[in-house]
PDB file of C-alpha atoms in Angstrom:
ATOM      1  CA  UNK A 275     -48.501  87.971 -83.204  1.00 42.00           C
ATOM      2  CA  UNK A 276     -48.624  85.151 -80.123  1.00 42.00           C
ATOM      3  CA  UNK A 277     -45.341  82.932 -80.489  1.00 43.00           C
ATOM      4  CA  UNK A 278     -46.500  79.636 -79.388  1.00 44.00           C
ATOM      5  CA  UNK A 279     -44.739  78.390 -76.093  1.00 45.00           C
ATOM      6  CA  UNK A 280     -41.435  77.017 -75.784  1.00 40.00           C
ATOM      7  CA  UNK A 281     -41.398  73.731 -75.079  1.00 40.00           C
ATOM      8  CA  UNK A 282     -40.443  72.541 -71.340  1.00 34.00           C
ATOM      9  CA  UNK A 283     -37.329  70.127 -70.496  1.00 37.00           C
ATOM     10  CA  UNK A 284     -39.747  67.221 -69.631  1.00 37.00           C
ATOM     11  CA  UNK A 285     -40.937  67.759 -72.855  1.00 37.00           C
ATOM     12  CA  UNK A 286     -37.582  68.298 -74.571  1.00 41.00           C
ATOM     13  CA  UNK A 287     -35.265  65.652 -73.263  1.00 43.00           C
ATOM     14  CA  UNK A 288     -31.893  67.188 -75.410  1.00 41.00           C
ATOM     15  CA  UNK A 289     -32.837  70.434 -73.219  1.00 36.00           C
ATOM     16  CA  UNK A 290     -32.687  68.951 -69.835  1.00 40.00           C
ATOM     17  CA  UNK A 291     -29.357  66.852 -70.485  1.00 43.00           C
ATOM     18  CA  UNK A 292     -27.589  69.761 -72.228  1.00 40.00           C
ATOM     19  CA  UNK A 293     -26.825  71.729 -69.188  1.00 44.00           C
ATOM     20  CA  UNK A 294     -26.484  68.448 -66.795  1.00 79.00           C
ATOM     21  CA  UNK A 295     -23.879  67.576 -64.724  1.00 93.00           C
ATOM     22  CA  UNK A 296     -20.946  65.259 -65.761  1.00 95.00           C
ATOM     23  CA  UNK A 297     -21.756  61.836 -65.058  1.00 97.00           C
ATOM     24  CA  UNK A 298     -19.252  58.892 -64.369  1.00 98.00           C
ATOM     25  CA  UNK A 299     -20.895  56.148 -66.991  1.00 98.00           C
ATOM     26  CA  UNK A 300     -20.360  52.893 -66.878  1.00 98.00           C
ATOM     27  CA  UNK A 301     -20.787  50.736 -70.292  1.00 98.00           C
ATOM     28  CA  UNK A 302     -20.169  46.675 -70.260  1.00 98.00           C
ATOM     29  CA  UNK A 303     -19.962  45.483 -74.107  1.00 97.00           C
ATOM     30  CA  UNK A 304     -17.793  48.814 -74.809  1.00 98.00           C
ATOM     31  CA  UNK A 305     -15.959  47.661 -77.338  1.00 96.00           C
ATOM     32  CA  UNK A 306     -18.451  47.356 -80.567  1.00 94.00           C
ATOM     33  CA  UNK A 307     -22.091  47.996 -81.504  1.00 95.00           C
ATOM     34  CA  UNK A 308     -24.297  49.803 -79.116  1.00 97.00           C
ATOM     35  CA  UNK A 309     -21.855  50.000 -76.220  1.00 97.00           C
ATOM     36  CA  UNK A 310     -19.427  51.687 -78.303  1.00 97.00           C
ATOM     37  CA  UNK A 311     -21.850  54.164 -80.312  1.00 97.00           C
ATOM     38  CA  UNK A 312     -23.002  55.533 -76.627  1.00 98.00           C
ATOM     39  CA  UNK A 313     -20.307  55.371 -74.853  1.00 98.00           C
ATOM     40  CA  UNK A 314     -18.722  58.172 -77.993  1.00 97.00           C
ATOM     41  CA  UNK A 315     -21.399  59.960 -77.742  1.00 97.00           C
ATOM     42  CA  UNK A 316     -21.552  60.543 -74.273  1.00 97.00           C
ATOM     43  CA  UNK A 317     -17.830  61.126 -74.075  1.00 96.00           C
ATOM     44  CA  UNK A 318     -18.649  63.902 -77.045  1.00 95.00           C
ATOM     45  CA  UNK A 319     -20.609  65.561 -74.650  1.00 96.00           C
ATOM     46  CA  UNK A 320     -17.898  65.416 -71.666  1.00 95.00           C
ATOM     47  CA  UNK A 321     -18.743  62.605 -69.565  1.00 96.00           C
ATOM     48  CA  UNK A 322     -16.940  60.304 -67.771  1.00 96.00           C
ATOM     49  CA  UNK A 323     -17.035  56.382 -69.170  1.00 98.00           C
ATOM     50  CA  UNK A 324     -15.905  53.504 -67.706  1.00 98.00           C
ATOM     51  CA  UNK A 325     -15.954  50.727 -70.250  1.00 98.00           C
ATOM     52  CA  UNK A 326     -15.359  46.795 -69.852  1.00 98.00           C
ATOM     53  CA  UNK A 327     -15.213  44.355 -72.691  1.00 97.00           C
ATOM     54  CA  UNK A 328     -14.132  41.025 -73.092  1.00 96.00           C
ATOM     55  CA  UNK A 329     -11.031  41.822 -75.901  1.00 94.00           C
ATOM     56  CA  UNK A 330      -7.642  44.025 -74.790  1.00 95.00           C
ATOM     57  CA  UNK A 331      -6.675  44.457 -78.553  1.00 94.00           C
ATOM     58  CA  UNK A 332     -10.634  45.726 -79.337  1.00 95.00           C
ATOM     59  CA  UNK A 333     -10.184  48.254 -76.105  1.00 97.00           C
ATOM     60  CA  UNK A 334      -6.617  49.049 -76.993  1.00 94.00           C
ATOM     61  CA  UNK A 335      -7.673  50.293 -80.283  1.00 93.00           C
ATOM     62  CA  UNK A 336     -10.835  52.097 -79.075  1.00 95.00           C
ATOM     63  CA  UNK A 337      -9.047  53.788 -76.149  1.00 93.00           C
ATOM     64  CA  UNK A 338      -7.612  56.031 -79.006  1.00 91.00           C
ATOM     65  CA  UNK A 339     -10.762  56.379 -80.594  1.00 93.00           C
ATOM     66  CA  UNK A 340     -12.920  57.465 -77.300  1.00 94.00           C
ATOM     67  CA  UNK A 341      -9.935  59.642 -76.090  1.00 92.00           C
ATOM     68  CA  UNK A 342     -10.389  62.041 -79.582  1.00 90.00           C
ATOM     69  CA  UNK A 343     -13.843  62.297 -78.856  1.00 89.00           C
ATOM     70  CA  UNK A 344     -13.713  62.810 -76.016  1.00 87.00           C
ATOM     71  CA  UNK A 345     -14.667  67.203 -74.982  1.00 79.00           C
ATOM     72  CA  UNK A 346     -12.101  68.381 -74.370  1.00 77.00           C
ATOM     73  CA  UNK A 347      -9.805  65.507 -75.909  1.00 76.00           C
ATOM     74  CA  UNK A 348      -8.186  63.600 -73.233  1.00 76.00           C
ATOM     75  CA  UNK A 349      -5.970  60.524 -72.904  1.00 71.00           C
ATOM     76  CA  UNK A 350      -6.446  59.810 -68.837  1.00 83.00           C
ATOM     77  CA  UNK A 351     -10.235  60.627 -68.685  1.00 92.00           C
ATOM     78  CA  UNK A 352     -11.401  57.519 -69.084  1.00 96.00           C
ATOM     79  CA  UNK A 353     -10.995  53.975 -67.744  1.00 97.00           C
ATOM     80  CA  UNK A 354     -11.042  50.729 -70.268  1.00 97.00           C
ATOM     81  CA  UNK A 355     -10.693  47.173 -68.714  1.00 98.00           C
ATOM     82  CA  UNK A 356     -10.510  43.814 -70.048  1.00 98.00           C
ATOM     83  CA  UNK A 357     -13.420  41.916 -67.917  1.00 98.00           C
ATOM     84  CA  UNK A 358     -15.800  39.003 -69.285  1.00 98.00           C
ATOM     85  CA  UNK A 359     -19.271  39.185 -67.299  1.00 98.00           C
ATOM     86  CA  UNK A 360     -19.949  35.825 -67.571  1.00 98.00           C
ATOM     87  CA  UNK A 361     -17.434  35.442 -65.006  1.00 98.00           C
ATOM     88  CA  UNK A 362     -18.369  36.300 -61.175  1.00 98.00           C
ATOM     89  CA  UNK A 363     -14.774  36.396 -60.303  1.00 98.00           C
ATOM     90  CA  UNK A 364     -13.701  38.402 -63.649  1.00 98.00           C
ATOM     91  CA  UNK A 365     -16.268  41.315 -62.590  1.00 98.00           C
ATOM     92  CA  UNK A 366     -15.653  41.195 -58.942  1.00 98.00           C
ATOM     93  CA  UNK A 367     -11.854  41.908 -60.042  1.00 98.00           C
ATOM     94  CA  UNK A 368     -13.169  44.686 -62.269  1.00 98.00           C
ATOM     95  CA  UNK A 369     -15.387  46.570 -59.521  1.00 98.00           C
ATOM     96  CA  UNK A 370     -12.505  46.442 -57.330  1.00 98.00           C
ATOM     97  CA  UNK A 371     -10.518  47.963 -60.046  1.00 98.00           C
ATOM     98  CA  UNK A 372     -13.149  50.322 -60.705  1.00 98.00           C
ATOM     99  CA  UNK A 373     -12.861  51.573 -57.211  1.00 97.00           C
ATOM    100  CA  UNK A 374      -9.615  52.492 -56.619  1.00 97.00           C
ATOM    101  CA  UNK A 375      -9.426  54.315 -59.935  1.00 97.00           C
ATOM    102  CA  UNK A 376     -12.802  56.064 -60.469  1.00 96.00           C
ATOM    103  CA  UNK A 377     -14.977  55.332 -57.780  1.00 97.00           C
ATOM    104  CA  UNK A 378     -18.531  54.483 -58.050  1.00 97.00           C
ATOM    105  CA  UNK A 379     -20.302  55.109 -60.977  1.00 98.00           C
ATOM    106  CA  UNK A 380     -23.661  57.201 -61.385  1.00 98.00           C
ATOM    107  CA  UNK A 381     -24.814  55.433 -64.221  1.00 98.00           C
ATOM    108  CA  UNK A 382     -24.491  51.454 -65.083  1.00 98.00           C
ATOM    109  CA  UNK A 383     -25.469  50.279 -68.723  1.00 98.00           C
ATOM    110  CA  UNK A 384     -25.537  46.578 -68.899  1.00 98.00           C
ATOM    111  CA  UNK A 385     -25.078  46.135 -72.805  1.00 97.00           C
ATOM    112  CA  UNK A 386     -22.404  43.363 -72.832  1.00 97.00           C
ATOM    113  CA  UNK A 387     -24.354  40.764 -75.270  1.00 96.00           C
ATOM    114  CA  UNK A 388     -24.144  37.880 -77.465  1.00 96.00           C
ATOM    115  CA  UNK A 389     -26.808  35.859 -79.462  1.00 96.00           C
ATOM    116  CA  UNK A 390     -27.314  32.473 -80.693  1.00 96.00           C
ATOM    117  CA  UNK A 391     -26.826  31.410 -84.867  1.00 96.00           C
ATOM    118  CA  UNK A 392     -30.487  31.164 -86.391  1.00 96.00           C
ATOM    119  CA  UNK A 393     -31.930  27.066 -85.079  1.00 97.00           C
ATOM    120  CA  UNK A 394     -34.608  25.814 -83.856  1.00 98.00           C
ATOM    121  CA  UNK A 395     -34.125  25.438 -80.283  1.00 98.00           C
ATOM    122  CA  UNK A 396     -33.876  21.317 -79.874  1.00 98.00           C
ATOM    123  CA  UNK A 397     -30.801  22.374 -82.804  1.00 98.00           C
ATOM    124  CA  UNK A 398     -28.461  24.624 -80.397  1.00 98.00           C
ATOM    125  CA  UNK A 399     -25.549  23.248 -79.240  1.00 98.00           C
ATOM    126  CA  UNK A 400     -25.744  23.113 -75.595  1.00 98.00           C
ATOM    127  CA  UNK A 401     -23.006  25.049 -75.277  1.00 98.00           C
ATOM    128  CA  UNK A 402     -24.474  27.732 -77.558  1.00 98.00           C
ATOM    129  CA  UNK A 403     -27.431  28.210 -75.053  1.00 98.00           C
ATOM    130  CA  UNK A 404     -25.259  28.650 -72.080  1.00 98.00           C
ATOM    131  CA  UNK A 405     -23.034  31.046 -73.709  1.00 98.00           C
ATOM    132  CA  UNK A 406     -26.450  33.632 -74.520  1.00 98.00           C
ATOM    133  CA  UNK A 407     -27.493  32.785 -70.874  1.00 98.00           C
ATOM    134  CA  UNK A 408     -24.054  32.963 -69.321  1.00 98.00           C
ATOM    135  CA  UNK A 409     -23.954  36.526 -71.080  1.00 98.00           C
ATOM    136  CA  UNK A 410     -26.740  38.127 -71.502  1.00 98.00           C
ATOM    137  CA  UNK A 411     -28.580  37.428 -67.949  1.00 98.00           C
ATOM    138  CA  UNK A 412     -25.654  36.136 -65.834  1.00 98.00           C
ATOM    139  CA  UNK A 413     -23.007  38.494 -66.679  1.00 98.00           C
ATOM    140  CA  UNK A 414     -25.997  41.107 -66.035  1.00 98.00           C
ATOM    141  CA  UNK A 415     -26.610  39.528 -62.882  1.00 98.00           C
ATOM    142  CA  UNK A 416     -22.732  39.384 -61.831  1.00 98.00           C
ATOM    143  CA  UNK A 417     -22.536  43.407 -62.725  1.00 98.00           C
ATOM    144  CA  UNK A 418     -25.194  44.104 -60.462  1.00 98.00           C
ATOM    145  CA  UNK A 419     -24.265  41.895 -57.466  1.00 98.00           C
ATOM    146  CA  UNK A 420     -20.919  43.828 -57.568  1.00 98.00           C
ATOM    147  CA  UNK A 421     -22.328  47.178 -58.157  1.00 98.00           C
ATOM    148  CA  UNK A 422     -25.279  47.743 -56.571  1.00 98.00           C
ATOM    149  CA  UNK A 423     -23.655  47.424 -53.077  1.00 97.00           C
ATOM    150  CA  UNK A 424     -21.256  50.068 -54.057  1.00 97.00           C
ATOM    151  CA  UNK A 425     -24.202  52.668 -55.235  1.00 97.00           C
ATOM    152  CA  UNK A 426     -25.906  51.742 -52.137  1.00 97.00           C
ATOM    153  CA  UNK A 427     -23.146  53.550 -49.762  1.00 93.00           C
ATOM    154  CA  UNK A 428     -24.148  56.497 -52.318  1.00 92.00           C
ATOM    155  CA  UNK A 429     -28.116  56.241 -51.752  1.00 90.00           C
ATOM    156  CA  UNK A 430     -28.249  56.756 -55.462  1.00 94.00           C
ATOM    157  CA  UNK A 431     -27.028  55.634 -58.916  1.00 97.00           C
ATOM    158  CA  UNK A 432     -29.188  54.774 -62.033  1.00 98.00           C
ATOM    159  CA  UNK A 433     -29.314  51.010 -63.982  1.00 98.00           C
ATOM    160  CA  UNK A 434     -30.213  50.302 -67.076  1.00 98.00           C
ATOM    161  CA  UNK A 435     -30.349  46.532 -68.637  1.00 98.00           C
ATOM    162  CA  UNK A 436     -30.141  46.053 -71.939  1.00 97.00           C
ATOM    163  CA  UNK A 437     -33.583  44.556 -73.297  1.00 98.00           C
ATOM    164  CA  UNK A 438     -35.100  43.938 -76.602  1.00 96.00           C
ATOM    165  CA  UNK A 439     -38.411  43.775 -78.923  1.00 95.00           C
ATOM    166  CA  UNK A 440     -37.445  40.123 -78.348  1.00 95.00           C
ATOM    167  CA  UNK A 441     -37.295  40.262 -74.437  1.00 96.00           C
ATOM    168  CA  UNK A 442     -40.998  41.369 -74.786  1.00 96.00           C
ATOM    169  CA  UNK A 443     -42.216  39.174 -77.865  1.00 96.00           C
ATOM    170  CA  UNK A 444     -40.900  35.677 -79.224  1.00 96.00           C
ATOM    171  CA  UNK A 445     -39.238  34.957 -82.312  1.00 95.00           C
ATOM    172  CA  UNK A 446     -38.478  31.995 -84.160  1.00 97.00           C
ATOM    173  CA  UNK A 447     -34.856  30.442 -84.698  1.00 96.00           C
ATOM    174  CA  UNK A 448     -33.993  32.861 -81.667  1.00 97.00           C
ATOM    175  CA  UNK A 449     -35.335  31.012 -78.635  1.00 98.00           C
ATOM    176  CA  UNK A 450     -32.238  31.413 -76.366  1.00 98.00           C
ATOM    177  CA  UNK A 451     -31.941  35.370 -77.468  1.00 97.00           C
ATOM    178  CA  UNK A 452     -35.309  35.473 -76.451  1.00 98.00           C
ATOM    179  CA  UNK A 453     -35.286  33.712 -73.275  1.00 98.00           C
ATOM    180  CA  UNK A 454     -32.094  35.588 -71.654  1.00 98.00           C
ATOM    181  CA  UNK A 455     -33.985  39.531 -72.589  1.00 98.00           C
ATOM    182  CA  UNK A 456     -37.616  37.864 -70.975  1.00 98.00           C
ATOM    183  CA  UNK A 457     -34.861  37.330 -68.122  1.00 98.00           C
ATOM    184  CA  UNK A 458     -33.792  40.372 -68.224  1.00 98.00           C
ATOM    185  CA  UNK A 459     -36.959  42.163 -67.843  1.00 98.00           C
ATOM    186  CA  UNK A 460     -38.063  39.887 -64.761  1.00 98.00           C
ATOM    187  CA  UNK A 461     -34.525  40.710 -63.382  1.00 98.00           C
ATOM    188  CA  UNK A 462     -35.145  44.553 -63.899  1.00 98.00           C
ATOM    189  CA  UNK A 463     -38.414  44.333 -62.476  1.00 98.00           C
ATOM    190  CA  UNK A 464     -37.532  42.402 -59.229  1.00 98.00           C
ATOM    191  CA  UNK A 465     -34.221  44.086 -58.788  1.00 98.00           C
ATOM    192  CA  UNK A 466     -36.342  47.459 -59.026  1.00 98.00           C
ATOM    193  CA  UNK A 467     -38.550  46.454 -55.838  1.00 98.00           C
ATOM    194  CA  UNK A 468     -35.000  45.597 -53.934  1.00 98.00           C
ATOM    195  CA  UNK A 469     -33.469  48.861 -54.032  1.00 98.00           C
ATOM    196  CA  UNK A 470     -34.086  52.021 -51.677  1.00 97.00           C
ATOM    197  CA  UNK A 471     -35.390  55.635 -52.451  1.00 96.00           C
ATOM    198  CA  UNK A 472     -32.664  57.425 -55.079  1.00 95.00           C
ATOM    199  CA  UNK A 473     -31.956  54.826 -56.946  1.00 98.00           C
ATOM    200  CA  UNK A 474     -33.634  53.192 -60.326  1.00 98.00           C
ATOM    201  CA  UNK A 475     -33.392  50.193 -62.570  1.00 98.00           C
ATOM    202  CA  UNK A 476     -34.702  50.188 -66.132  1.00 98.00           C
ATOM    203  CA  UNK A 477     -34.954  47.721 -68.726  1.00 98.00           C
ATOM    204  CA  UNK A 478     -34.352  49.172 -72.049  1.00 98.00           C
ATOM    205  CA  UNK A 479     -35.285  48.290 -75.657  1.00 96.00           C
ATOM    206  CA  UNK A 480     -32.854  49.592 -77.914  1.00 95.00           C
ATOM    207  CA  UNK A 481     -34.905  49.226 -80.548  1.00 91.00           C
ATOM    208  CA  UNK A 482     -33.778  47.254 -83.774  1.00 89.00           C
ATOM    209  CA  UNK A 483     -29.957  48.746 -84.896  1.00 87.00           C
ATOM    210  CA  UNK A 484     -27.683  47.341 -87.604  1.00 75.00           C
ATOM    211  CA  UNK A 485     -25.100  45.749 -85.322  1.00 82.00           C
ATOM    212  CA  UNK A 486     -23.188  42.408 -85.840  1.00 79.00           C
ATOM    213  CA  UNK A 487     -26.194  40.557 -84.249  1.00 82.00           C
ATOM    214  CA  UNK A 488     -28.457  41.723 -86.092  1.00 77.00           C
ATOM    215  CA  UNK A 489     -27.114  40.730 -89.038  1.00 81.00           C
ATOM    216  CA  UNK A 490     -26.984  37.235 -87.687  1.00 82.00           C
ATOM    217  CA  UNK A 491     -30.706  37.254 -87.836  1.00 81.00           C
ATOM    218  CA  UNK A 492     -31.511  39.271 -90.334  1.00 83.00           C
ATOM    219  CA  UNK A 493     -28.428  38.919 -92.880  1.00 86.00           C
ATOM    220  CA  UNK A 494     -28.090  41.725 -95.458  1.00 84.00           C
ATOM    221  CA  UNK A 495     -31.542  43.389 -94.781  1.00 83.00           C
ATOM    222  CA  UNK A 496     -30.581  44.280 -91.456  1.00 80.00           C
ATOM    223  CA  UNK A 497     -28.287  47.306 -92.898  1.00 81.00           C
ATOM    224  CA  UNK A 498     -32.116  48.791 -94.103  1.00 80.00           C
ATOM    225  CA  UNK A 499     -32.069  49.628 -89.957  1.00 78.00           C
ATOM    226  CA  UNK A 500     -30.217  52.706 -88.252  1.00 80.00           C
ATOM    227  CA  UNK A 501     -26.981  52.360 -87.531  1.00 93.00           C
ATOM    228  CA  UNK A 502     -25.487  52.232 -83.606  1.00 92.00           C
ATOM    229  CA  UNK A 503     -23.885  56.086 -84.052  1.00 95.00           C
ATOM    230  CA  UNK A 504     -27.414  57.732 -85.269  1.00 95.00           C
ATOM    231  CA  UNK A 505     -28.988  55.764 -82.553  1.00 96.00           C
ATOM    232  CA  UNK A 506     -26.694  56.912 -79.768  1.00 97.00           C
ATOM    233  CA  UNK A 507     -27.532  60.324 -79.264  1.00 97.00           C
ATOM    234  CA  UNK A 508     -31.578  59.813 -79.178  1.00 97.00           C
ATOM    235  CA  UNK A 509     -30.060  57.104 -76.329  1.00 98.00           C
ATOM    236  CA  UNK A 510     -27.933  59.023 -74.507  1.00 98.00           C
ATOM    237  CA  UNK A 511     -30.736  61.623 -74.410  1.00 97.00           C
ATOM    238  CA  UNK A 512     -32.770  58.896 -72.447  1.00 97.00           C
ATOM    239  CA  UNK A 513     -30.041  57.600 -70.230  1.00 98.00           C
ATOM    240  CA  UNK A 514     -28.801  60.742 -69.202  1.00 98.00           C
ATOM    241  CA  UNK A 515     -32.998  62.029 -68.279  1.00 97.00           C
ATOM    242  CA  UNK A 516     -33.423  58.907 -65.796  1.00 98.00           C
ATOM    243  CA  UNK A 517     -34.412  59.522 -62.495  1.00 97.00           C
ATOM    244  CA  UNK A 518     -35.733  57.536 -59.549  1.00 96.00           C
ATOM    245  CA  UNK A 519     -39.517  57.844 -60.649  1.00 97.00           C
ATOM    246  CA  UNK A 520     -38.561  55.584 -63.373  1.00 98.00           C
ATOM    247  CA  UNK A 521     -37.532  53.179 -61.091  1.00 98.00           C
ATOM    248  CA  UNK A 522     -39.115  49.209 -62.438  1.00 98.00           C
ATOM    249  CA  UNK A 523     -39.967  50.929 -65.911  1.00 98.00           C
ATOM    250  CA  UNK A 524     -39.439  48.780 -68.997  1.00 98.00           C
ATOM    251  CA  UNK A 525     -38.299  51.799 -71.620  1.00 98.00           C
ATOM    252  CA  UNK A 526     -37.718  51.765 -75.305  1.00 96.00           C
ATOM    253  CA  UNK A 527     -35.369  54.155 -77.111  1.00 96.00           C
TER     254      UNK A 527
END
C-alpha cells in the first residue's frame, strides 16, 4: 500500500509556524476586534506582543486577559500602552517607550481602525472623514515613520497594513472607509519599493469578520460572518509565514 506524501511546510503553513521562533509582535488597535483576537492567539502560542490602543481602562482590562493566555501564563511578558495613531507625537512617545522596554519588534500589524456611519459621501460630517483618514492611513503612516527606522538598524522586520475587500473594490454609503484602505494599499505598495533586502511590507485583507464595524455596515446580518477568535489562528498562521519574498504583496487571509 503507497501512503500518499506528506505534505511540505510551504504547503502546510500551521507546520512551518509550529516549530518557529518566538517573535516580538507588535499589534496597534489591541484592544477589541481583530487586534485583540490575534494578538491572544499569538500569545497562546508563546509570543511576545506589544499592543497600543487608544483606551487605558480597555488595555487595563485586557492585560489580564492576554496575560492568562498567554504559554506559559505570565504577567510581565507583555507590553500594553495607551497611544492614539492619529497622533505623530502620541506614537513617537510610544516607539520611544517601546525601546527602552522591548526593543524593536520583528513583526508590526497596523490594525488600529475606525469607519464612518453608513452616508452618502456629500452627507459625512467633515469631521467624520478626517477621523477614518486621520486613523486608518495617517496613524498607519505615523507607525511606520517611527518604526521602520528602528527595523532598519536590524536589516529586517516584517509589516503588515491592515486592508480590506473595500480597499480593493468600492462600496456605497462607505466612501471614506473605502478611500483610507485604497490608501493603504498604495502606501504598502510604495513603502515596499523603499525598504532594503530582509525586510517586507504587506497589505492584508482580513477578509469580512463580525467586529463592531461591521456591524455598522451590515447591522444584524453581519453576526452570519466568522467571528475575530476563529479568524485569528488561520491569521496568525499567515503573519507568522511572511518572509521578504512577499515583500509589496497585497494578501488576503
Amino acid at each position: 500500500m503507497t501512503l500518499p506524501p506528506m505534505p511540505t511546510p510551504a504547503e502546510n503553513p500551521s507546520m512551518r509556524s509550529a516549530g518557529g521562533a518566538i517573535r516580538t509582535l507588535l499589534i496597534t488597535g489591541v484592544s477589541r476586534g481583530l487586534g485583540k483576537a490575534l494578538a491572544l492567539e499569538l500569545a497562546k502560542r508563546g509570543h511576545y506582543i506589544i499592543g497600543g490602543a487608544r483606551s487605558q481602562d480597555k488595555l487595563n482590562a485586557f492585560q489580564t486577559e492576554l496575560a492568562s493566555s498567554t504559554n506559559p501564563p505570565s504577567e510581565n511578558k507583555h507590553l500594553l500602552m495607551s497611544v492614539d495613531v492619529s497622533l505623530n507625537s502620541s506614537v513617537e512617545e510610544f516607539a520611544r517607550a517601546v525601546m527602552e522596554k522591548k526593543g524593536v519588534p520583528d513583526i508590526i500589524v497596523n490594525c488600529a481602525g475606525t469607519i464612518n456611519r453608513n452616508n452618502k459621501l456629500w452627507e459625512v460630517p467633515a469631521e467624520e472623514f478626517d477621523s477614518v483618514i486621520d486613523t486608518n492611513l495617517k496613524g498607519t503612516a505615523n507607525v511606520l515613520r517611527h518604526f521602520i527606522p528602528l527595523m532598519l538598524e536590524k536589516k529586517q522586520g516584517v509589516i503588515v497594513n491592515m486592508s480590506s475587500g473595500w480597499g480593493r473594490s468600492g462600496a456605497a454609503q462607505v466612501a471614506p472607509y473605502c478611500a483610507s484602505k485604497w490608501a493603504i494599499e498604495g502606501l504598502t505598495a510604495s513603502v515596499a519599493k523603499e525598504l532594503p533586502p530582509g525586510m517586507a511590507a504587506v497589505a492584508l485583507n482580513p477578509g469580512v469578520i463580525y467586529t463592531d464595524m461591521l456591524q455598522s455596515c451590515f447591522g444584524n446580518s453581519a453576526s452570519l460572518y466568522q467571528t475575530p477568535e476563529s479568524w485569528a489562528p488561520k491569521a496568525a498562521n499567515m503573519i507568522l509565514n511572511l518572509t521578504m519574498a512577499d515583500n509589496g504583496a497585497s494578501l488576503s487571509v
